[in-house]
CSV table of C-alpha atoms in Angstrom, one decimal:
chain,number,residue,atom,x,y,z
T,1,UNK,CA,0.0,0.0,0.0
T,2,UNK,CA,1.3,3.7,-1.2
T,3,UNK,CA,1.2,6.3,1.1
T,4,UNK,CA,-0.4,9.5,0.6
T,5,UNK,CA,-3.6,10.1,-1.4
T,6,UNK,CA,-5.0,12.2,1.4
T,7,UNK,CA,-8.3,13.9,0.9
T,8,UNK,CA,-8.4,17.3,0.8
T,9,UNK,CA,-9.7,20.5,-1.7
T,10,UNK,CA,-7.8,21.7,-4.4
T,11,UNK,CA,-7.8,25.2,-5.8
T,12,UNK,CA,-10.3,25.5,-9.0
T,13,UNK,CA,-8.9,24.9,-12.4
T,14,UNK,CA,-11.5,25.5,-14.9
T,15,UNK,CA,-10.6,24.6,-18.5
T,16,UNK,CA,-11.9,26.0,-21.4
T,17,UNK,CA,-12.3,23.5,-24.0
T,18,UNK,CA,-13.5,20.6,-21.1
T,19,UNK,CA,-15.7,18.4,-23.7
T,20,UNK,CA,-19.9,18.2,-22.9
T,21,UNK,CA,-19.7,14.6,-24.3
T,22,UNK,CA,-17.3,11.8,-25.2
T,23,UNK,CA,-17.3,9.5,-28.0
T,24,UNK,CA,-19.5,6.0,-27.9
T,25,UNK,CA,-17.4,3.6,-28.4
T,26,UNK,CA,-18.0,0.8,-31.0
T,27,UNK,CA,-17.8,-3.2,-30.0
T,28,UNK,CA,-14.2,-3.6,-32.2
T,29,UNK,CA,-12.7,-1.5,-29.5
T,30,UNK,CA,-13.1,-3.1,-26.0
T,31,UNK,CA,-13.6,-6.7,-25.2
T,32,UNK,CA,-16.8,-8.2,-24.7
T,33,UNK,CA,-18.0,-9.3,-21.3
T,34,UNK,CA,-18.9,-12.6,-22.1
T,35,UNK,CA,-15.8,-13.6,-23.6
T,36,UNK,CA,-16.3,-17.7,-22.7
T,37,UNK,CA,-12.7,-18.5,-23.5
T,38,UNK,CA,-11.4,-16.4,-20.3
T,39,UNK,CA,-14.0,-18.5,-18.1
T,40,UNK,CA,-14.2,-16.2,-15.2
T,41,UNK,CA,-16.4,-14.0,-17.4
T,42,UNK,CA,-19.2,-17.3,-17.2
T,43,UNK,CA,-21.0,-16.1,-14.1
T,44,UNK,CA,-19.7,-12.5,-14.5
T,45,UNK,CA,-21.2,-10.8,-17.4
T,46,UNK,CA,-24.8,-9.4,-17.1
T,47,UNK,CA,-27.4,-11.1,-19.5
T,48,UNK,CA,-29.4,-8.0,-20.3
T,49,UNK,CA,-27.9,-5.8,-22.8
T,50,UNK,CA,-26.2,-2.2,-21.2
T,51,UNK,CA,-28.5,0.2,-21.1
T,52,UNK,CA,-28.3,3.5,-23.0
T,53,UNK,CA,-26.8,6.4,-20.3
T,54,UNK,CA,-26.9,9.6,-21.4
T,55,UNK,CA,-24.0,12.1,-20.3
T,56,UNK,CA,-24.9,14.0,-18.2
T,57,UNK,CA,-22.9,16.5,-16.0
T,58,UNK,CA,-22.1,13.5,-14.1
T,59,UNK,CA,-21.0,11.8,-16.4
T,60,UNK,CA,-18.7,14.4,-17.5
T,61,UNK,CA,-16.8,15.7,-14.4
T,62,UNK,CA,-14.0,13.8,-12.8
T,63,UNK,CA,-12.2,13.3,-9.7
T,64,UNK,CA,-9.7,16.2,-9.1
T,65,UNK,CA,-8.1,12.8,-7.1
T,66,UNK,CA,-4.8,13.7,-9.5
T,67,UNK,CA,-4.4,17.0,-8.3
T,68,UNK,CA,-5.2,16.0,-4.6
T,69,UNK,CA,-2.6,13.2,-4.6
T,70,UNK,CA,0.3,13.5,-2.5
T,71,UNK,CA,2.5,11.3,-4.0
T,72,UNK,CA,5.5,9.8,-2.6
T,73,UNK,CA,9.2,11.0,-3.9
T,74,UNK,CA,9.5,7.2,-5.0
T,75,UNK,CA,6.2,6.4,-5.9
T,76,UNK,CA,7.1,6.4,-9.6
T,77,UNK,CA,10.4,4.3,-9.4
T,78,UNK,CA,9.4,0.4,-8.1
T,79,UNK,CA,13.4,-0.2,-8.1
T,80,UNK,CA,13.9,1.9,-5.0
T,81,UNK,CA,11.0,1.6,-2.6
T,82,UNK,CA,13.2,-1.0,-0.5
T,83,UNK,CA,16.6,-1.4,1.1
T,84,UNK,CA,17.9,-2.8,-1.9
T,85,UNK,CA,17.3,-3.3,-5.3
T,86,UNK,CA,14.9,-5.9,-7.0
T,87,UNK,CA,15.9,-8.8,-8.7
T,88,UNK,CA,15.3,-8.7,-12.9
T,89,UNK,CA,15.5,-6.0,-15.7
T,90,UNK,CA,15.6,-2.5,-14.6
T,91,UNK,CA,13.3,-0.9,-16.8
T,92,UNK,CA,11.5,2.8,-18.0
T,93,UNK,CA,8.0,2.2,-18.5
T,94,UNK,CA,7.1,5.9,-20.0
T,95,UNK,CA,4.4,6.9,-22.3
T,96,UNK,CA,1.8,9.6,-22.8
T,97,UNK,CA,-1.9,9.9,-22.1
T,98,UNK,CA,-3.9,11.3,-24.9
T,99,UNK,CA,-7.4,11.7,-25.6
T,100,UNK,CA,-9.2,10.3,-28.8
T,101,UNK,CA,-8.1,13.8,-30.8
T,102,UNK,CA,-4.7,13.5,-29.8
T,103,UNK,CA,-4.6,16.3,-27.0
T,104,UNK,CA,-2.4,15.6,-24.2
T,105,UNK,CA,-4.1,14.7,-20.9
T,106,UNK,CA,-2.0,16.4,-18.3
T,107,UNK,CA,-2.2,15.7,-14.3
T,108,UNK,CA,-4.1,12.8,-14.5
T,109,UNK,CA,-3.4,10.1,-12.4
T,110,UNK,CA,-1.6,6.9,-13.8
T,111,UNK,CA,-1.3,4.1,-11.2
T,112,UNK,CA,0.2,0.7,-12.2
T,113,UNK,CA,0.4,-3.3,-10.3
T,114,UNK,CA,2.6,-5.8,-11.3
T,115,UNK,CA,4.3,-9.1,-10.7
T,116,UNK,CA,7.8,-9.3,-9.8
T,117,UNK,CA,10.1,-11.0,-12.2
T,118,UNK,CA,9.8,-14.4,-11.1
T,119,UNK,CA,5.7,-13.9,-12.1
T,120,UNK,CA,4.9,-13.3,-8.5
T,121,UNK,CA,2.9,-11.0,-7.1
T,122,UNK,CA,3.1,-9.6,-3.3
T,123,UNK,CA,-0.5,-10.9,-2.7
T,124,UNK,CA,-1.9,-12.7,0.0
T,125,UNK,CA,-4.3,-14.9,-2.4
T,126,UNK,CA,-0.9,-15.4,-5.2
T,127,UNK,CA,0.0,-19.0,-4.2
T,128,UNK,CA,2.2,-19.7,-6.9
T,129,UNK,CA,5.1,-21.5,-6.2
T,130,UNK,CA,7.5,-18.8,-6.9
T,131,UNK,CA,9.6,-16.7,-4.8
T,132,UNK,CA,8.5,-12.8,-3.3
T,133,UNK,CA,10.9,-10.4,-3.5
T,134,UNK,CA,11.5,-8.7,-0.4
T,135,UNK,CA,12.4,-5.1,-2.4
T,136,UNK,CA,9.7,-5.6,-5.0
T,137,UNK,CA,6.1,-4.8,-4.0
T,138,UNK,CA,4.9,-4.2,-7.6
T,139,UNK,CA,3.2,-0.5,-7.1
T,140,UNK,CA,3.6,2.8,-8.8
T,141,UNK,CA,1.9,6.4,-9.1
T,142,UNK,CA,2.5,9.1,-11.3
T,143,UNK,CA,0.8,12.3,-12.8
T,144,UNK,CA,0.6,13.1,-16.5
T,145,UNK,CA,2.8,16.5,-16.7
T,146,UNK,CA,2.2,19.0,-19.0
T,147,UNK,CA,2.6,17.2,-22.6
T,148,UNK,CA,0.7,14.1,-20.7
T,149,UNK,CA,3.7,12.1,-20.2
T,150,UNK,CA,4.4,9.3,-17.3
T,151,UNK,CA,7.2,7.6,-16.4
T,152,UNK,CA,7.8,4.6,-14.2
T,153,UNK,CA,10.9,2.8,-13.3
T,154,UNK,CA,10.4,-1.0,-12.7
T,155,UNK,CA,11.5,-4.3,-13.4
T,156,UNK,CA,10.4,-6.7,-16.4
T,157,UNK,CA,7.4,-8.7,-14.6
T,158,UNK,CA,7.6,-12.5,-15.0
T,159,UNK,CA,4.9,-14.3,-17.3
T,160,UNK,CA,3.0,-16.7,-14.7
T,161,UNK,CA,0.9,-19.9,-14.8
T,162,UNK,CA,-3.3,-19.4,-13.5
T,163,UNK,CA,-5.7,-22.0,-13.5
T,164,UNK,CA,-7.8,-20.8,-16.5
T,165,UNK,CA,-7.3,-24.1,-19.0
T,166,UNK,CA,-4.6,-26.8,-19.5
T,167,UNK,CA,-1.5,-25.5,-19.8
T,168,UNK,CA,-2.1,-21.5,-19.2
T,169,UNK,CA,0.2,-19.0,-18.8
T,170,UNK,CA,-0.5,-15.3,-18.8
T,171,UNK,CA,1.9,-13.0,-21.1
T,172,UNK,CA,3.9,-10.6,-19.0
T,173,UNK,CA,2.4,-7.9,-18.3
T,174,UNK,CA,1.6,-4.7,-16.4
T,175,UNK,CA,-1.7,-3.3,-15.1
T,176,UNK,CA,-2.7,0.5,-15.9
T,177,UNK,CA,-5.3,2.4,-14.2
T,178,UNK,CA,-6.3,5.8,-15.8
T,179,UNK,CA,-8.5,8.5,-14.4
T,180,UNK,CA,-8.6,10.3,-17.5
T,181,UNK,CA,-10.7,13.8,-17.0
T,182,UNK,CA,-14.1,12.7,-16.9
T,183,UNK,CA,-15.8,9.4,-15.3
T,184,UNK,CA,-16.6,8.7,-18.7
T,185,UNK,CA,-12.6,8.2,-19.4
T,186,UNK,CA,-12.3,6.0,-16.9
T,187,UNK,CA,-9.9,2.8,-17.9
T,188,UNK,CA,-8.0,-0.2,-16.3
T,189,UNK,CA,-5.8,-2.1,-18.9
T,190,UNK,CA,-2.8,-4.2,-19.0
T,191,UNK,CA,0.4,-3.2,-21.1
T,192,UNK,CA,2.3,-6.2,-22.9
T,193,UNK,CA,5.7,-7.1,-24.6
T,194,UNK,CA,6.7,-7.6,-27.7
T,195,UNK,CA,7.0,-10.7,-28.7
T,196,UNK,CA,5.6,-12.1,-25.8
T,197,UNK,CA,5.2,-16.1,-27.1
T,198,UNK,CA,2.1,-16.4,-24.8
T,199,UNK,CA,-0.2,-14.2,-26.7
T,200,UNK,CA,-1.6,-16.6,-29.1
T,201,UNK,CA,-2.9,-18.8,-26.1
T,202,UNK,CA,-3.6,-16.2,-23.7
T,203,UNK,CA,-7.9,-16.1,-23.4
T,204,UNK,CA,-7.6,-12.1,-21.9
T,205,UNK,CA,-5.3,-10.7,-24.8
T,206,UNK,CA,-7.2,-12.2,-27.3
T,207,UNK,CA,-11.0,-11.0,-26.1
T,208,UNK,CA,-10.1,-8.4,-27.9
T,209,UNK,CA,-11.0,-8.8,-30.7
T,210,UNK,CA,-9.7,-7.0,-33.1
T,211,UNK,CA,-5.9,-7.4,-34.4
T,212,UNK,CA,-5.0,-3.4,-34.5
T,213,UNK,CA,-6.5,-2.8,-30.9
T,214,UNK,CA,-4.9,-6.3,-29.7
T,215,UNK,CA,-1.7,-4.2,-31.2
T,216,UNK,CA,-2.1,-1.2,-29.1
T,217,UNK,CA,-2.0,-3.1,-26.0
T,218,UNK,CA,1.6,-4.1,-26.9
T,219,UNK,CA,4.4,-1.3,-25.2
T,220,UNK,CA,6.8,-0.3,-28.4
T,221,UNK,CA,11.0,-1.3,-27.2
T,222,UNK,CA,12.8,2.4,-27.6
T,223,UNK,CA,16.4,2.2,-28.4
T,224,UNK,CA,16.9,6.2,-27.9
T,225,UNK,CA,15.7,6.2,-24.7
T,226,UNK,CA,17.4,3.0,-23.2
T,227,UNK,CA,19.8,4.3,-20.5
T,228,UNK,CA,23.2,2.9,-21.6
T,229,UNK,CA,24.4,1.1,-18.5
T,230,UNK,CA,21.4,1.3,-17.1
T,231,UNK,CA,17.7,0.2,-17.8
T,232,UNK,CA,16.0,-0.8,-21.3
T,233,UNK,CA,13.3,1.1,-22.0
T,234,UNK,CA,9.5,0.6,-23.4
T,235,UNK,CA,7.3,3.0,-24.8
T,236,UNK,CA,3.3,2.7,-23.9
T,237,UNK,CA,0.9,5.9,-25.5
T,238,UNK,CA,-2.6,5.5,-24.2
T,239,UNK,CA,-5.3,6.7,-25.2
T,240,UNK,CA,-8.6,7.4,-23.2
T,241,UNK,CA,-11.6,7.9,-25.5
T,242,UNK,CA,-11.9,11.6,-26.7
T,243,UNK,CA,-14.6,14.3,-26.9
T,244,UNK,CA,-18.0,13.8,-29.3
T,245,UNK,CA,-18.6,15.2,-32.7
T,246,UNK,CA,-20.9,18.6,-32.2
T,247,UNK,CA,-24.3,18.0,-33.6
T,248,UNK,CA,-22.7,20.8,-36.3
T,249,UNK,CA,-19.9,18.2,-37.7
T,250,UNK,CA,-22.2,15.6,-37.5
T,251,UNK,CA,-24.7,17.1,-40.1
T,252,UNK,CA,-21.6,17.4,-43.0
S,8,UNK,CA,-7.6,12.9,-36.8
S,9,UNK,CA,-9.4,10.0,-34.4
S,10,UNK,CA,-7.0,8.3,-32.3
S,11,UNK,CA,-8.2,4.5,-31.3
S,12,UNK,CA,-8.9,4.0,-28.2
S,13,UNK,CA,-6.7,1.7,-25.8
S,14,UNK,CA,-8.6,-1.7,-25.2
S,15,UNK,CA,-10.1,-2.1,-21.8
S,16,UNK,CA,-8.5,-5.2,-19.9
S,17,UNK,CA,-9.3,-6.9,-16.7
S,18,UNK,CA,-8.4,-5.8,-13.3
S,19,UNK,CA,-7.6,-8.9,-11.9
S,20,UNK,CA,-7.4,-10.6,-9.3
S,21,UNK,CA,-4.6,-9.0,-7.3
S,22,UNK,CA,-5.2,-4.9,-7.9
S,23,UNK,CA,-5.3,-4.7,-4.3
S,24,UNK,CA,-1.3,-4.5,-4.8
S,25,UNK,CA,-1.9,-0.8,-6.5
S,26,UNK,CA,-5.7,0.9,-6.0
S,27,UNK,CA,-6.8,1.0,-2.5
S,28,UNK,CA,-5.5,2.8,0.0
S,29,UNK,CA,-6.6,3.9,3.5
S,30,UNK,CA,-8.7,6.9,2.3
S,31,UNK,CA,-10.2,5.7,-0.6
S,32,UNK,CA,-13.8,4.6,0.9
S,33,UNK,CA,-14.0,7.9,2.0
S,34,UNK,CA,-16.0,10.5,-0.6
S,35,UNK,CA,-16.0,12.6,2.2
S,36,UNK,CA,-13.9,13.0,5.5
S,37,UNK,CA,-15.2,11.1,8.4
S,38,UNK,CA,-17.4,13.2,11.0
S,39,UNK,CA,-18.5,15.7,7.9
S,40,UNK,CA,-22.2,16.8,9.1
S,41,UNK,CA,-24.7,14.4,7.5
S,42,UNK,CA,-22.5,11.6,6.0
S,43,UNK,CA,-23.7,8.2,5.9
S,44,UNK,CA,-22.7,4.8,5.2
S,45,UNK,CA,-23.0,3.4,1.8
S,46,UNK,CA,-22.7,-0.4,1.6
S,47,UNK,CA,-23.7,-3.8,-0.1
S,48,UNK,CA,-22.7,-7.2,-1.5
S,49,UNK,CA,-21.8,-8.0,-4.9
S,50,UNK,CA,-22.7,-11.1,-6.2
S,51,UNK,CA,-22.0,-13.5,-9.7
S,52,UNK,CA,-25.0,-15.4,-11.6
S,53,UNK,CA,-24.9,-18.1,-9.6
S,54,UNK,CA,-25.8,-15.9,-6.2
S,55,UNK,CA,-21.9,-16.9,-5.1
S,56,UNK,CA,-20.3,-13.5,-3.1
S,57,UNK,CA,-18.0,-11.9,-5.5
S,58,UNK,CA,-14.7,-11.3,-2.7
S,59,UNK,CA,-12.4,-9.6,-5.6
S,60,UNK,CA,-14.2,-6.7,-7.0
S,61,UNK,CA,-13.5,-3.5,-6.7
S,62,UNK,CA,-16.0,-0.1,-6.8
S,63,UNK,CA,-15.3,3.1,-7.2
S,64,UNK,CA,-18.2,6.1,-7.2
S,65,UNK,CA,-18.4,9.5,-8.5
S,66,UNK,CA,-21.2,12.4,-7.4
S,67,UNK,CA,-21.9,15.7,-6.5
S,68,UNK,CA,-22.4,16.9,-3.2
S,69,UNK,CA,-25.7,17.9,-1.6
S,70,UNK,CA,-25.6,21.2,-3.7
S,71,UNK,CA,-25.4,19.4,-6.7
S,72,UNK,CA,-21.6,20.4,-7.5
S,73,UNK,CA,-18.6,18.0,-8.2
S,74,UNK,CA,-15.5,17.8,-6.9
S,75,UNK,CA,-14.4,18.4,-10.2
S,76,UNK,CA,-10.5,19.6,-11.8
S,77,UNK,CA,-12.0,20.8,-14.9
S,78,UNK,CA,-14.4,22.7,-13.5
S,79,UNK,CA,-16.9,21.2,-15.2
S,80,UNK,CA,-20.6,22.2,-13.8
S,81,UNK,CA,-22.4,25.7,-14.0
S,82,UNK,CA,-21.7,26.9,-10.5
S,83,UNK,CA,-18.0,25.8,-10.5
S,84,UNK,CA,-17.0,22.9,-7.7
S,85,UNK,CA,-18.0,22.0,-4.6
S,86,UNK,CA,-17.5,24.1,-1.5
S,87,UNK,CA,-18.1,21.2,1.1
S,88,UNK,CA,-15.1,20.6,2.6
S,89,UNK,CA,-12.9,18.0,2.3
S,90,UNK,CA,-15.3,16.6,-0.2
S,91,UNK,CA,-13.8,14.5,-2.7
S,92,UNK,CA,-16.9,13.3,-4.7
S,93,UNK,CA,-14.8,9.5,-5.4
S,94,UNK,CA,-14.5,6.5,-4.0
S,95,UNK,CA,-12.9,3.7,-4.0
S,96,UNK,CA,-13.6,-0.2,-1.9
S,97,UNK,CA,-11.7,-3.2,-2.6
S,98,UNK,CA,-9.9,-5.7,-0.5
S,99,UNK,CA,-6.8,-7.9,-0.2
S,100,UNK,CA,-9.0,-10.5,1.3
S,101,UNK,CA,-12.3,-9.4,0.7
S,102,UNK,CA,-15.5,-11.2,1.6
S,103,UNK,CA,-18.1,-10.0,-1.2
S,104,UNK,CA,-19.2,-6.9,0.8
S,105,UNK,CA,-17.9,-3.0,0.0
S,106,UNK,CA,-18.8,-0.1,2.7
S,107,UNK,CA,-18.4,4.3,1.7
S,108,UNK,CA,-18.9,6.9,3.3
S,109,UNK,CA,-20.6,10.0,1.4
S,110,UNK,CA,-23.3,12.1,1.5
S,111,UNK,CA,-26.3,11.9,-0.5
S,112,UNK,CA,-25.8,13.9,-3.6
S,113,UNK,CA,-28.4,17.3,-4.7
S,114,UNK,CA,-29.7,17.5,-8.1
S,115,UNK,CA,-28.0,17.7,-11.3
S,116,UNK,CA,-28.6,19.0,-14.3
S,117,UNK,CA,-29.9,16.3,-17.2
S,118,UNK,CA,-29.8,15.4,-20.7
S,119,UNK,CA,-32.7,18.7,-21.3
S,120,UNK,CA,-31.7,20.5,-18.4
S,121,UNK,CA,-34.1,19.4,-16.3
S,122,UNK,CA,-33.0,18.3,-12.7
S,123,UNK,CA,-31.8,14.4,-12.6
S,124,UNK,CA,-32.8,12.2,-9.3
S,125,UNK,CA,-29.6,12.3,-6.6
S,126,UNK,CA,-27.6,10.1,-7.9
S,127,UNK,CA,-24.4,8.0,-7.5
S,128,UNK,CA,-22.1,7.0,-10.6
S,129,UNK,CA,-20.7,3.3,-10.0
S,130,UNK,CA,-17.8,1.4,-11.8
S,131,UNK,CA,-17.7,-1.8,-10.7
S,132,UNK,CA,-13.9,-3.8,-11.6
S,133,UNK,CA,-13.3,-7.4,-10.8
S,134,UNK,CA,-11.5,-10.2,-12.0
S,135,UNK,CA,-14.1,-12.1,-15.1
S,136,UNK,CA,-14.9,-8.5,-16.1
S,137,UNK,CA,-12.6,-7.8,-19.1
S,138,UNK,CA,-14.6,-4.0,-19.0
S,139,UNK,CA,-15.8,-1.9,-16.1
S,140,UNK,CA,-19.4,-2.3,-15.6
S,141,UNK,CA,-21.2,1.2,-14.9
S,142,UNK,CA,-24.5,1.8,-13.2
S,143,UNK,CA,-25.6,4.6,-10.8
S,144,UNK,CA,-27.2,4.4,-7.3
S,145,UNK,CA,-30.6,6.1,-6.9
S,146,UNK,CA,-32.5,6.6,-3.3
S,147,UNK,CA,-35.5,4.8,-2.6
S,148,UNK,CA,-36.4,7.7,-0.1
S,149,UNK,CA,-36.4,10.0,-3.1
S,150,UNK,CA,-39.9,8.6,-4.5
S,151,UNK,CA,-40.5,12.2,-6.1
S,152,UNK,CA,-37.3,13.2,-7.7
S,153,UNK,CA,-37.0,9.3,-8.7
S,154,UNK,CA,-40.3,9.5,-10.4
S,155,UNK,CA,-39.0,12.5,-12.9
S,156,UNK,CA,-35.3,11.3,-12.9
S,157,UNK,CA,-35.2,10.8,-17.4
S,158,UNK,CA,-32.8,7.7,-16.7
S,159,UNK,CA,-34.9,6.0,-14.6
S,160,UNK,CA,-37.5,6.4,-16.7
S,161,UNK,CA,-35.5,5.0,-19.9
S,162,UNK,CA,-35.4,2.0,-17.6
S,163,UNK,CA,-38.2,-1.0,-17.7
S,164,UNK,CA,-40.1,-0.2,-14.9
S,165,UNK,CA,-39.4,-4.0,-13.9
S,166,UNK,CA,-36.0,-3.5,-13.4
S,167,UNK,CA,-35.9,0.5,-11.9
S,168,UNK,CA,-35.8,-1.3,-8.3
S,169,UNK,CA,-32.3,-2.9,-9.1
S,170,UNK,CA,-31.3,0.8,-9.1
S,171,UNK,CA,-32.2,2.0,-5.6
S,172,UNK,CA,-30.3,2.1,-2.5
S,173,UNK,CA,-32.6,0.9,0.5
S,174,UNK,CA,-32.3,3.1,3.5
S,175,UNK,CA,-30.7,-0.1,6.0
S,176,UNK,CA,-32.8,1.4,9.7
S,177,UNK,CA,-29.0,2.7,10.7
S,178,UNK,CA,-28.8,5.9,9.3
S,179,UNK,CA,-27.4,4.9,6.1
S,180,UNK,CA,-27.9,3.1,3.0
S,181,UNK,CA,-27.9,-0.5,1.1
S,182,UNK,CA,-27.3,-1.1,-2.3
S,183,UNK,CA,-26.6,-4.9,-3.3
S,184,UNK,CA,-25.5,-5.8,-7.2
S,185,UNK,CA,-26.2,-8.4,-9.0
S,186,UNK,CA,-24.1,-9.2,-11.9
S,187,UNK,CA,-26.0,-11.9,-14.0
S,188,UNK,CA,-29.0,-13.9,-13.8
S,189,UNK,CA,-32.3,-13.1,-11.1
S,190,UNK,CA,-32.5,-9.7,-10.2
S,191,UNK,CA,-29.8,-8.4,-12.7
S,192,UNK,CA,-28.9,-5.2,-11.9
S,193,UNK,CA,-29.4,-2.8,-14.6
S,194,UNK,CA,-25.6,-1.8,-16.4
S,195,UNK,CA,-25.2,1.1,-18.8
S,196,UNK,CA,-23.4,1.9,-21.9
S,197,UNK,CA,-21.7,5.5,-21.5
């Protein structure tokens, strides 16, 4: 558990150009709920189709929960939360957070989970039979700055076995969280490798659907930014859906 | 230029690791004047507690403003303080249930203007959900504004009830969700 995060009022920061709806998105983007391949979606996925919401006010406003966090010094870097150093391959995690029209989404709150490179995670109800790392607990916090860029250092999480079929193994990977600006931009995804030689038999990655978004769920390896000496590095852009048409570009 | 969205992915079973933290079930701080407790059970389609999921809520505060960054809202954000307007439950080891503490929301603004029913915005994460599930929280105590709320009414009347917190005789309020299967609680495309 992070520290910080303490509630309190922020000063107002009213911005001009905040949308008054977001985009619907389409089924090609996000996976479907009843997905019967990853099985814990069997007794998880309502029957009923969604209902239509309309976006309302509520729906629009967000949580100034980025500009209330007090983050840690360290909360960013998962390589030095601990005596020492964890075991694996010291890595930059760094990306930007854009909205469906390209805009930068700045001081918005990115908060990320993750096995440690043996695949295990610091978790009472993990029982896999592979070692904890006593300077690993897997957790990091940042806000956007003011081109919508995040950066984490970490180490490369392990790929680990899970009861879903015969056989199964999840791809490495790293759990995002996004705020966005709006509840309507709320997200919770996973970042993958390249490569990664689980993904053809990996029931999660594949309920999406479609082979481009599949794509964007993959972090890009970047050469210019590997530290020499240091840490590789992986790019991950993410983008949280963006502001509606007017009605006026809708009728050309 | 339309850039593609980032696929939605599970939360999983072990978020614990990185989401909650001590203050997170509080939308507002404890002993504010009037807050209550806002709790319930999840539970799968076979009636089975759900232990891993995880909520989060968004709403205004009893004059209908939000705790908002952008400052999105007509009168600008809320003046209550402390309040934060989210919340977040989830558990290491959790048994199915999730407790907040808020206070009931005013009246927004609609789709036509018109003044909604208080209301609390829910996403609901879990492992087995590969997408957040979103529904709100309506009052059952609020039988007049509930009656002209435009979202409850887009909802088969058959169904509104699956929407309503229950006053629970203590002062606070109940609202239980059903993912799948008898007494389905209604979900919403946004």
């Amino acid at each position: 558990m992070l520290s910080g995060m303490e509630s309190r009022t922020v000063a107002w920061q009213p911005i001009a150009d905040t949308p008054v709806a977001y985009l619907r998105e389409g089924d090609e983007t996000h996976p479907p709920l009843d997905s019967p391949a990853y099985k814990s979606t069997l007794l998880r996925h309502p029957r009923a189709p969604l209902l239509y919401l309309p976006q309302t006010l509520s729906e629009i406003s967000g949580p100034a929960l980025g500009a209330a966090a007090r983050l840690g010094p360290l909360d960013h870097d998962l390589t030095r939360q601990h005596a020492g150093a964890p075991i694996g391959e010291r890595l930059i995690v760094q990306g930007r957070v854009l909205d469906g029209e390209g805009k930068p989404l700045r001081g918005t709150l990115v908060e990320i989970w993750q096995a440690n490179a043996a695949g295990r995670y610091l978790h009472k109800r993990d029982h896999w039979d592979a070692p904890l790392d006593p300077n690993f607990s897997g957790a990091g916090r940042c806000l956007t700055d003011d081109d919508g860029r995040y950066r984490f250092v970490t180490v490369k999480p392990g790929p680990y076995p899970w009861g879903n079929h015969h056989n199964a193994w999840r791809p490495a990977h790293i759990h995002f969280s996004l705020l966005g600006r709006a509840f309507a931009q709320r997200l919770v995804t996973q970042m993958y490798f390249p490569g990664d030689p689980f993904f053809p038999y990996d029931p999660i990655f594949n309920a999406v659907r479609d082979e481009r978004a599949r794509e964007r769920l993959i972090a890009a390896f970047n050469v210019h930014e590997t530290v020499p000496q240091w840490a590789q590095c992986y790019e991950f852009d993410i983008v949280l859906r963006g502001p509606a048409a007017t009605p006026f570009e809708e009728e050309l | 230029m339309i850039f593609p969205t980032t696929p939605s992915q599970t939360v999983g079973p072990y978020y614990a690791i990185g989401l909650p933290w001590p203050q997170g079930p509080f939308v507002v701080p404890e002993g504010t004047p009037g807050s209550v407790r806002l709790h319930g059970r999840v539970y799968d389609g076979r009636g089975a507690l759900i232990p891993d999921h995880l909520i989060e809520t968004w709403q205004a505060d009893p004059d209908g403003r939000f705790a908002d960054m952008h400052g999105a809202g007509p009168d600008g954000p809320s003046a209550l303080e402390g309040f934060r307007g989210f919340g977040r439950c989830g558990y290491e080891e959790g048994d199915g249930s999730y407790a907040l503490w808020t206070v009931k929301p005013g009246r927004v603004p609609g789709p036509g203007g018109e003044l909604q029913a208080p209301h609390v915005l829910v996403s609901l994460f879990a492992r087995g959900l590969l997408n957040r599930l979103v529904t709100r929280i309506y009052f059952a105590d609020e039988a007049e504004a509930n009656a002209s709320d435009p979202v409850l009414a887009s909802v088969p009347s058959e169904r509104r009830s699956t929407l309503l917190a229950d006053p629970d005789g203590d002062g606070g309020y109940r609202f239980d969700i059903r993912l799948q299967g008898d007494g389905e609680t209604v979900f919403f495309a946004l």
